[in-house]
Amino acid sequence: MLTEINFDGIIGPSHNYAGLSRGNIASASHAGDVSQPRAAALQGIEKMRHNIALGLPQGFFMPLDRPDAKWLETLGTTVEDAEDHLRAQAWSASSMWAANAATVSPAPDSADGKCHLTVANLVTMPHRSHEWPGTLAQLRIAFADPAFAVHAPIPAPFGDEGAANHMRLCSGHDGQGVEIFVYGLGGGRFPARQHLDASKAIARLHRLDPAQTLFIRQSDTAIQGGAFHNDVVAVANEHVLFTHEAAFEDREAAHAAIRAAFQAVEIVEVPASAVSLPDAIKSYLFNAQLVTLPGGDGMGLVLPTEARDTPAVWKWLEDMIAGNGPIRRLLPVDVRQSMANGGGPACLRLRVVADPATVDPRFMADAAKLDRIAAVVARHWPESIAPGDLASPALASDVRAARIALLEAIGLDELG
Ligand code: SUG
């Protein structure tokens, strides 16, 4: 039985605010702040507990080995000797944002009946460009079953940011869906991270049916406004597309193409007159997990508490809930430590539609395992990291030891 499993990236012990992501307003505006890795990871674990309590299947990925000495070696330097900007890039805990781990095409969409995953190359941002080897190693273990096909990254220079720029509409997960790849075109102040050539390559490699595959251009206004990924302005689940008016470059053509490919689509659109693009981006209203609640209770929106704290956003949401739409519940979660780097609830998870029995059980969560993970975090994760701390060899070795302790607790020592 195929079901949607959300795999959350466990927030790593090196979580810090180095302001590395150009075009990501939260990352830039929190540059230099003191981070709280332990509190950050516990917030992420609470989100997983919250979603398990809703009855949703939950998995996770391990943090990567940081600071990434191997990557620095390919640049002819070391953690101790690296220039400050390279050292910060080596330290980033950015693999927590699992929506950027891979693009996933569920089995019913592919000509070979397998669930395909292509690890994202993340080449646009130097601090993210060295995530893929560590991510691929995990995907190959978690999805080793023949039900899956795991692909190496699309080669540079074709930028690919994974599921953050990919949506799927379907009537139910057991049937074929329509896959929507949202790409950007460069040229402005902020980079377009998802290239059309990368999206098309993934669609071919995943053996998708061209008649059920759309390539839609993200609006440049959205990118230049700080929506560095499509999942900052739109999210889809089953037959519902929840989107801001300014999400797509040609709104009318995009909606028409989506309706033509999937007649049953229900487009829930937030007009700019009700919620401005800056408010949508600041509150991360769309970086929500739009989930189907078990037991026929309709859909729920797992959104950041920042959405509740932004008056125009909350008013729009309350009006929507009072109506008779498909989204029935608002479920705020506190992921403030991740949010300060531009990562909301949806950034923190990768959706994989699969039979849970085909996934390596070490990557699947339940309450007891989350308790075990939380205990390791409480014991080993640093309480805080200030930007100047990244030069400390003692902190680097503590952070490495913390991750190894977690790998051992979960029985994934082979990733060490
Ligand atoms: O790539 N932030 C991430 C946030 C990714 C959010 N993911 C999705 N929207 N799916 C990024 O910009 C900040 C790191 C820093 O500044 O240190 C960062 O990488």
XYZ file of N, CA, C and O in Angstrom, residues 13 15-16 34-39 337 381-386 389 395:
72
model
N 24.312 19.316 14.642
C 24.952 20.029 15.752
C 25.753 21.251 15.315
O 26.181 22.040 16.158
N 24.549 23.653 13.328
C 23.590 24.706 12.932
C 24.080 26.097 13.370
O 24.331 26.322 14.553
N 24.201 26.998 12.401
C 24.703 28.348 12.744
C 24.186 29.358 11.733
O 23.616 28.988 10.699
N 23.702 34.472 17.150
C 24.136 33.266 17.862
C 23.041 32.209 17.679
O 21.861 32.472 17.951
N 23.425 31.033 17.206
C 22.428 29.976 16.964
C 22.297 29.083 18.197
O 23.164 29.087 19.081
N 21.244 28.287 18.209
C 21.027 27.327 19.308
C 20.778 25.940 18.718
O 19.622 25.515 18.545
N 21.855 25.238 18.383
C 21.689 23.932 17.715
C 20.819 22.942 18.494
O 20.007 22.231 17.907
N 20.979 22.924 19.818
C 20.220 21.937 20.606
C 18.723 22.258 20.540
O 17.898 21.385 20.248
N 18.394 23.525 20.789
C 16.978 23.914 20.730
C 16.435 23.708 19.319
O 15.289 23.266 19.134
N 14.215 28.287 14.973
C 15.659 28.245 14.711
C 15.942 27.973 13.230
O 16.838 28.568 12.642
N 24.447 17.919 21.573
C 24.376 19.073 20.659
C 24.833 20.342 21.391
O 24.412 20.554 22.553
N 25.626 21.189 20.775
C 26.016 22.429 21.455
C 24.789 23.269 21.769
O 23.810 23.263 21.013
N 24.857 23.980 22.878
C 23.737 24.837 23.245
C 23.680 26.055 22.330
O 22.602 26.496 21.937
N 24.861 26.606 22.011
C 24.865 27.784 21.133
C 26.153 27.807 20.315
O 27.166 27.214 20.711
N 26.074 28.461 19.151
C 27.272 28.686 18.323
C 27.250 30.139 17.866
O 26.278 30.597 17.246
N 28.310 30.856 18.191
C 28.480 32.230 17.699
C 29.365 32.150 16.456
O 30.166 31.217 16.324
N 32.919 31.158 16.673
C 33.256 29.816 17.178
C 33.672 28.842 16.072
O 34.226 27.780 16.354
N 35.382 22.873 19.128
C 33.968 22.804 18.756
C 33.787 21.858 17.559
O 32.852 21.058 17.526
